[in-house]
Amino acid sequence: MTIECSQLKTAYSTALNRPILNGIDCQIKQGEFVALLGLNGAGKSTLLRSFVGLVPVKTGEIRINDTIITPRTLRRIRRDIGLIFQGGGLVKQSSAIDNVLCGCLGSLNTWETLWGFPKQQRDRAFDLLTDFGLKDLAYQKTRLLSGGQQQRVAIARALIQSPQILLADEPTSGLDVIAAQQVMEILAQLHQKQAMTVVVVLHDLGMASTYADRAIVLDAGQIVYDGKCHNLSDKLSQLTPPKVEV
Ligand SMILES: Nc1ncnc2c1ncn2[C@@H]1O[C@H](COP(=O)(O)OP(=O)(O)OP(=O)(O)O)[C@@H](O)[C@H]1O
Ligand SMILES: [Mg+2]
């Protein structure tokens, strides 16, 4: 599946109402692995969230597989997109398997959810957790899992509907080197074996160069670099961080 943005401008409905994304033009092709980079506050999460209709579009448009995202088209397209939120976004009091099942809430009708999740979905959630080495922890409360284990639960939740696009917002933050590498390997395998289109927000430039085909660098809501993952530290060092006064 492809993602295309043209002249995308978004603003959150706050008193400031300032544009957060300010004229984004980009095309992500089927099966690409793209790293989204930039300083804190640049708009990376906002861009990912706008792909799934979680941020109001002011002007411009987003197309997924040539379909313009609108409230009407979103429901159909949303099923094909898995999103891993920054920080995991898990319900910590619920079990790992219940969190994974939350990933298919959008595709079930009210009656189905009233009677509990169908066996087919529960089996699939359990299989995914097993694939990610969490078989014995499937019924454990998520707050009792380590950061790396929670991140794998978040990936399983994004995958339960077999999406064709995977959007991952800092999936390795807070993880040790080994756990971070394991998470990236999972994403790389999904990309290679299932030709999934992957867009991942990263702060680790080494990870970006190792795994991504292409890097997009955002600065203050605009794309300032879009190309190969070469000399990324040079590209990032040209950005101006906001002044912090202590
Ligand atoms: N829900 C919101 N309501 C209002 N403003 C928001 C909201 N979420 C983010 N912003 C603002 O939008 C800008 C971009 O935020 P965003 O979260 O997209 O940055 P980011 O590049 O993901 O940063 P980070 O690396 O810190 O995660 C920031 O100035 C932030 O304050
Ligand atoms: Mg972010």
Short mmCIF file of C-alpha atoms and ligand atoms in Angstrom, two decimals:
data_model
loop_
_atom_site.label_atom_id
_atom_site.label_comp_id
_atom_site.label_asym_id
_atom_site.label_seq_id
_atom_site.Cartn_x
_atom_site.Cartn_y
_atom_site.Cartn_z
CA MET A 1 0.00 0.00 0.00
CA THR A 2 1.18 3.51 -0.75
CA ILE A 3 0.95 6.68 1.34
CA GLU A 4 0.89 10.07 -0.33
CA CYS A 5 0.65 13.53 1.24
CA SER A 6 0.24 16.69 -0.76
CA GLN A 7 0.52 20.13 0.75
CA LEU A 8 -0.59 18.71 4.06
CA LYS A 9 -1.20 21.25 6.82
CA THR A 10 -2.54 20.25 10.21
CA ALA A 11 -3.29 22.10 13.41
CA TYR A 12 -4.51 20.78 16.75
CA SER A 13 -7.67 22.44 18.03
CA THR A 14 -6.00 24.36 20.80
CA ALA A 15 -6.11 28.06 21.60
CA LEU A 16 -2.86 28.54 19.65
CA ASN A 17 -4.25 26.81 16.53
CA ARG A 18 -0.81 27.09 14.94
CA PRO A 19 0.11 24.78 12.08
CA ILE A 20 2.07 21.76 13.29
CA LEU A 21 2.64 20.22 9.86
CA ASN A 22 3.23 23.00 7.43
CA GLY A 23 3.00 21.86 3.82
CA ILE A 24 4.15 18.22 3.77
CA ASP A 25 4.64 16.62 0.36
CA CYS A 26 5.77 13.01 0.28
CA GLN A 27 5.14 9.68 -1.38
CA ILE A 28 5.87 6.39 0.33
CA LYS A 29 5.79 3.43 -2.01
CA GLN A 30 4.47 -0.07 -1.44
CA GLY A 31 7.00 -2.11 0.56
CA GLU A 32 9.31 0.77 1.48
CA PHE A 33 10.93 0.97 4.92
CA VAL A 34 11.11 4.64 5.86
CA ALA A 35 12.72 6.19 8.95
CA LEU A 36 11.12 9.42 10.13
CA LEU A 37 13.65 11.58 11.95
CA GLY A 38 13.83 15.02 13.57
CA LEU A 39 14.22 16.83 16.85
CA ASN A 40 11.64 16.74 19.64
CA GLY A 41 8.50 18.61 18.63
CA ALA A 42 9.32 18.54 14.89
CA GLY A 43 5.97 16.89 14.09
CA LYS A 44 6.94 13.23 13.56
CA SER A 45 4.18 11.75 15.74
CA THR A 46 1.69 14.24 14.31
CA LEU A 47 2.52 13.07 10.79
CA LEU A 48 2.11 9.38 11.68
CA ARG A 49 -1.15 10.08 13.50
CA SER A 50 -2.47 12.12 10.59
CA PHE A 51 -2.09 9.02 8.34
CA VAL A 52 -4.79 7.33 10.42
CA GLY A 53 -7.07 10.34 10.82
CA LEU A 54 -6.13 11.14 14.42
CA VAL A 55 -5.12 14.72 13.63
CA PRO A 56 -7.40 17.28 11.96
CA VAL A 57 -6.24 18.14 8.43
CA LYS A 58 -6.45 21.87 7.74
CA THR A 59 -5.55 21.90 4.09
CA GLY A 60 -4.04 19.48 1.59
CA GLU A 61 -4.73 15.77 1.52
CA ILE A 62 -3.53 12.32 2.45
CA ARG A 63 -4.07 9.38 0.10
CA ILE A 64 -3.64 5.77 1.09
CA ASN A 65 -3.59 3.57 -2.00
CA ASP A 66 -5.07 6.43 -4.00
CA THR A 67 -8.02 6.84 -1.63
CA ILE A 68 -8.26 10.27 -0.01
CA ILE A 69 -8.56 9.98 3.76
CA THR A 70 -11.90 11.35 4.93
CA PRO A 71 -14.05 10.34 7.90
CA ARG A 72 -16.02 8.13 5.46
CA THR A 73 -13.10 6.31 3.86
CA LEU A 74 -11.14 6.06 7.08
CA ARG A 75 -13.04 3.15 8.61
CA ARG A 76 -12.29 0.89 5.64
CA ILE A 77 -8.67 1.93 5.27
CA ARG A 78 -7.90 1.98 9.00
CA ARG A 79 -8.02 -1.84 9.08
CA ASP A 80 -5.05 -2.01 6.74
CA ILE A 81 -2.88 0.21 8.95
CA GLY A 82 -1.25 -0.91 12.18
CA LEU A 83 -0.09 1.84 14.52
CA ILE A 84 2.37 1.45 17.36
CA PHE A 85 2.00 4.51 19.58
CA GLN A 86 4.88 6.40 21.16
CA GLY A 87 5.26 4.86 24.63
CA GLY A 88 3.28 1.75 23.66
CA GLY A 89 -0.18 3.13 24.51
CA LEU A 90 -1.13 -0.08 26.29
CA VAL A 91 -3.81 -0.54 28.96
CA LYS A 92 -1.46 -1.45 31.78
CA GLN A 93 -4.12 -3.03 34.02
CA SER A 94 -5.18 -5.46 31.29
CA SER A 95 -3.44 -8.64 30.25
CA ALA A 96 -1.09 -8.81 27.30
CA ILE A 97 -3.62 -10.81 25.28
CA ASP A 98 -6.47 -8.35 26.00
CA ASN A 99 -4.25 -5.51 24.81
CA VAL A 100 -3.50 -7.38 21.59
CA LEU A 101 -7.22 -8.03 21.09
CA CYS A 102 -7.91 -4.28 21.41
CA GLY A 103 -6.25 -4.03 18.00
CA CYS A 104 -9.29 -5.61 16.35
CA LEU A 105 -11.99 -3.64 18.21
CA GLY A 106 -12.59 -1.44 15.19
CA SER A 107 -13.50 -4.38 12.95
CA LEU A 108 -16.04 -6.00 15.29
CA ASN A 109 -19.63 -4.91 15.76
CA THR A 110 -21.10 -4.12 19.18
CA TRP A 111 -22.75 -7.53 19.53
CA GLU A 112 -19.53 -9.37 18.84
CA THR A 113 -17.66 -7.40 21.50
CA LEU A 114 -20.53 -7.84 23.99
CA TRP A 115 -20.11 -11.59 23.77
CA GLY A 116 -16.35 -11.37 24.03
CA PHE A 117 -13.87 -11.71 21.21
CA PRO A 118 -14.46 -14.57 18.75
CA LYS A 119 -12.26 -17.65 19.25
CA GLN A 120 -10.54 -17.04 15.93
CA GLN A 121 -9.34 -13.62 17.12
CA ARG A 122 -8.27 -14.93 20.52
CA ASP A 123 -6.27 -17.70 18.85
CA ARG A 124 -4.61 -15.22 16.53
CA ALA A 125 -3.69 -12.92 19.46
CA PHE A 126 -2.19 -15.88 21.32
CA ASP A 127 -0.25 -17.02 18.23
CA LEU A 128 1.21 -13.55 17.75
CA LEU A 129 2.32 -13.38 21.39
CA THR A 130 3.84 -16.87 20.99
CA ASP A 131 5.72 -15.72 17.87
CA PHE A 132 7.15 -12.85 19.89
CA GLY A 133 8.29 -15.12 22.74
CA LEU A 134 5.50 -14.06 25.12
CA LYS A 135 3.47 -17.30 25.26
CA ASP A 136 3.94 -17.70 29.02
CA LEU A 137 3.14 -14.05 29.69
CA ALA A 138 -0.01 -13.82 27.55
CA TYR A 139 -2.33 -13.61 30.58
CA GLN A 140 0.01 -11.52 32.72
CA LYS A 141 -1.00 -7.92 33.48
CA THR A 142 0.88 -5.67 31.09
CA ARG A 143 2.22 -3.42 33.87
CA LEU A 144 4.17 -6.42 35.16
CA LEU A 145 6.04 -6.86 31.86
CA SER A 146 9.41 -5.31 31.05
CA GLY A 147 9.65 -2.40 28.61
CA GLY A 148 10.84 -4.66 25.78
CA GLN A 149 8.06 -7.17 26.44
CA GLN A 150 5.49 -4.37 26.46
CA GLN A 151 6.83 -3.09 23.17
CA ARG A 152 6.36 -6.54 21.63
CA VAL A 153 2.77 -6.58 22.93
CA ALA A 154 2.25 -3.20 21.23
CA ILE A 155 3.60 -4.62 17.96
CA ALA A 156 1.36 -7.68 18.25
CA ARG A 157 -1.64 -5.38 18.79
CA ALA A 158 -0.76 -3.43 15.65
CA LEU A 159 -0.45 -6.68 13.67
CA ILE A 160 -3.57 -8.54 14.74
CA GLN A 161 -5.55 -7.32 11.76
CA SER A 162 -2.75 -8.23 9.33
CA PRO A 163 -2.22 -4.64 8.21
CA GLN A 164 -0.42 -3.80 5.01
CA ILE A 165 1.12 -0.65 6.46
CA LEU A 166 2.86 -0.51 9.82
CA LEU A 167 3.45 2.86 11.48
CA ALA A 168 5.73 2.69 14.51
CA ASP A 169 6.35 5.73 16.70
CA GLU A 170 9.66 5.33 18.55
CA PRO A 171 9.20 1.58 19.06
CA THR A 172 12.66 1.25 20.60
CA SER A 173 12.63 4.14 23.05
CA GLY A 174 13.54 3.15 26.58
CA LEU A 175 14.80 -0.27 25.52
CA ASP A 176 18.28 -1.67 26.05
CA VAL A 177 20.46 -2.23 22.99
CA ILE A 178 19.54 -5.90 22.61
CA ALA A 179 15.79 -5.40 23.10
CA ALA A 180 15.83 -2.44 20.70
CA GLN A 181 17.58 -4.56 18.09
CA GLN A 182 15.06 -7.38 18.58
CA VAL A 183 12.17 -4.97 17.99
CA MET A 184 13.82 -3.61 14.85
CA GLU A 185 14.48 -7.16 13.61
CA ILE A 186 10.76 -7.95 14.00
CA LEU A 187 9.90 -4.89 11.90
CA ALA A 188 12.58 -5.79 9.32
CA GLN A 189 11.21 -9.32 8.98
CA LEU A 190 7.66 -8.08 8.51
CA HIS A 191 8.96 -5.75 5.84
CA GLN A 192 10.98 -8.44 4.05
CA LYS A 193 8.69 -11.47 4.34
CA GLN A 194 5.33 -9.76 4.00
CA ALA A 195 6.38 -6.79 1.88
CA MET A 196 4.79 -4.54 4.48
CA THR A 197 5.19 -0.78 4.07
CA VAL A 198 6.89 0.38 7.28
CA VAL A 199 7.26 3.94 8.56
CA VAL A 200 9.14 4.17 11.83
CA VAL A 201 10.02 7.20 13.95
CA LEU A 202 13.54 6.82 15.31
CA HIS A 203 16.07 8.93 17.16
CA ASP A 204 18.84 6.38 16.69
CA LEU A 205 20.60 7.21 13.43
CA GLY A 206 22.51 3.91 13.41
CA MET A 207 19.22 2.00 13.53
CA ALA A 208 17.85 4.17 10.73
CA SER A 209 20.85 3.46 8.48
CA THR A 210 20.80 -0.26 9.28
CA TYR A 211 17.13 -0.91 8.66
CA ALA A 212 15.58 1.83 6.53
CA ASP A 213 15.71 2.26 2.74
CA ARG A 214 15.05 5.95 3.08
CA ALA A 215 15.04 8.73 5.67
CA ILE A 216 12.65 11.65 5.94
CA VAL A 217 13.82 14.43 8.26
CA LEU A 218 11.25 16.84 9.68
CA ASP A 219 11.99 20.25 11.14
CA ALA A 220 9.26 22.53 12.50
CA GLY A 221 6.57 20.70 10.55
CA GLN A 222 8.39 20.66 7.22
CA ILE A 223 10.44 18.06 5.37
CA VAL A 224 14.04 19.24 5.23
CA TYR A 225 15.57 16.02 3.86
CA ASP A 226 14.13 13.06 1.98
CA GLY A 227 16.56 10.52 0.61
CA LYS A 228 19.09 7.78 1.35
CA CYS A 229 20.25 7.13 4.90
CA HIS A 230 23.73 8.54 4.28
CA ASN A 231 25.42 11.10 6.57
CA LEU A 232 22.31 11.42 8.68
CA SER A 233 24.19 12.96 11.59
CA ASP A 234 25.21 15.85 9.28
CA LYS A 235 21.58 16.37 8.28
CA LEU A 236 20.43 16.36 11.91
CA SER A 237 23.23 18.63 13.11
CA GLN A 238 22.00 21.33 10.74
CA LEU A 239 18.71 21.57 12.61
CA THR A 240 18.30 24.31 15.18
CA PRO A 241 17.16 23.05 18.56
CA PRO A 242 14.76 25.29 20.50
CA LYS A 243 16.47 27.41 23.18
CA VAL A 244 16.22 26.01 26.68
CA GLU A 245 16.77 28.45 29.51
CA VAL A 246 17.67 27.11 32.92
N1 LIG B 1 -2.57 16.76 21.17
C1 LIG B 1 -1.89 17.90 20.93
N2 LIG B 1 -2.50 19.09 21.07
C2 LIG B 1 -1.83 20.25 20.83
N3 LIG B 1 -0.55 20.31 20.40
C3 LIG B 1 0.11 19.14 20.25
C4 LIG B 1 -0.52 17.88 20.51
N4 LIG B 1 0.37 16.89 20.24
C5 LIG B 1 1.49 17.51 19.85
N5 LIG B 1 1.35 18.85 19.86
C6 LIG B 1 2.35 19.86 19.46
O1 LIG B 1 2.72 19.56 18.12
C7 LIG B 1 4.12 19.74 17.94
C8 LIG B 1 4.68 18.48 17.31
O2 LIG B 1 4.51 17.41 18.24
P1 LIG B 1 4.86 15.91 17.87
O3 LIG B 1 4.39 15.09 19.02
O4 LIG B 1 4.33 15.61 16.54
O5 LIG B 1 6.46 15.99 17.82
P2 LIG B 1 7.51 14.83 17.63
O6 LIG B 1 8.35 15.19 16.47
O7 LIG B 1 6.84 13.52 17.62
O8 LIG B 1 8.41 15.00 18.95
P3 LIG B 1 9.08 13.91 19.91
O9 LIG B 1 10.40 13.55 19.29
O10 LIG B 1 9.27 14.68 21.19
O11 LIG B 1 8.16 12.76 20.08
C9 LIG B 1 4.70 20.09 19.31
O12 LIG B 1 4.96 21.46 19.35
C10 LIG B 1 3.62 19.71 20.29
O13 LIG B 1 3.62 20.60 21.36
MG MG B 2 6.77 11.93 18.92
#
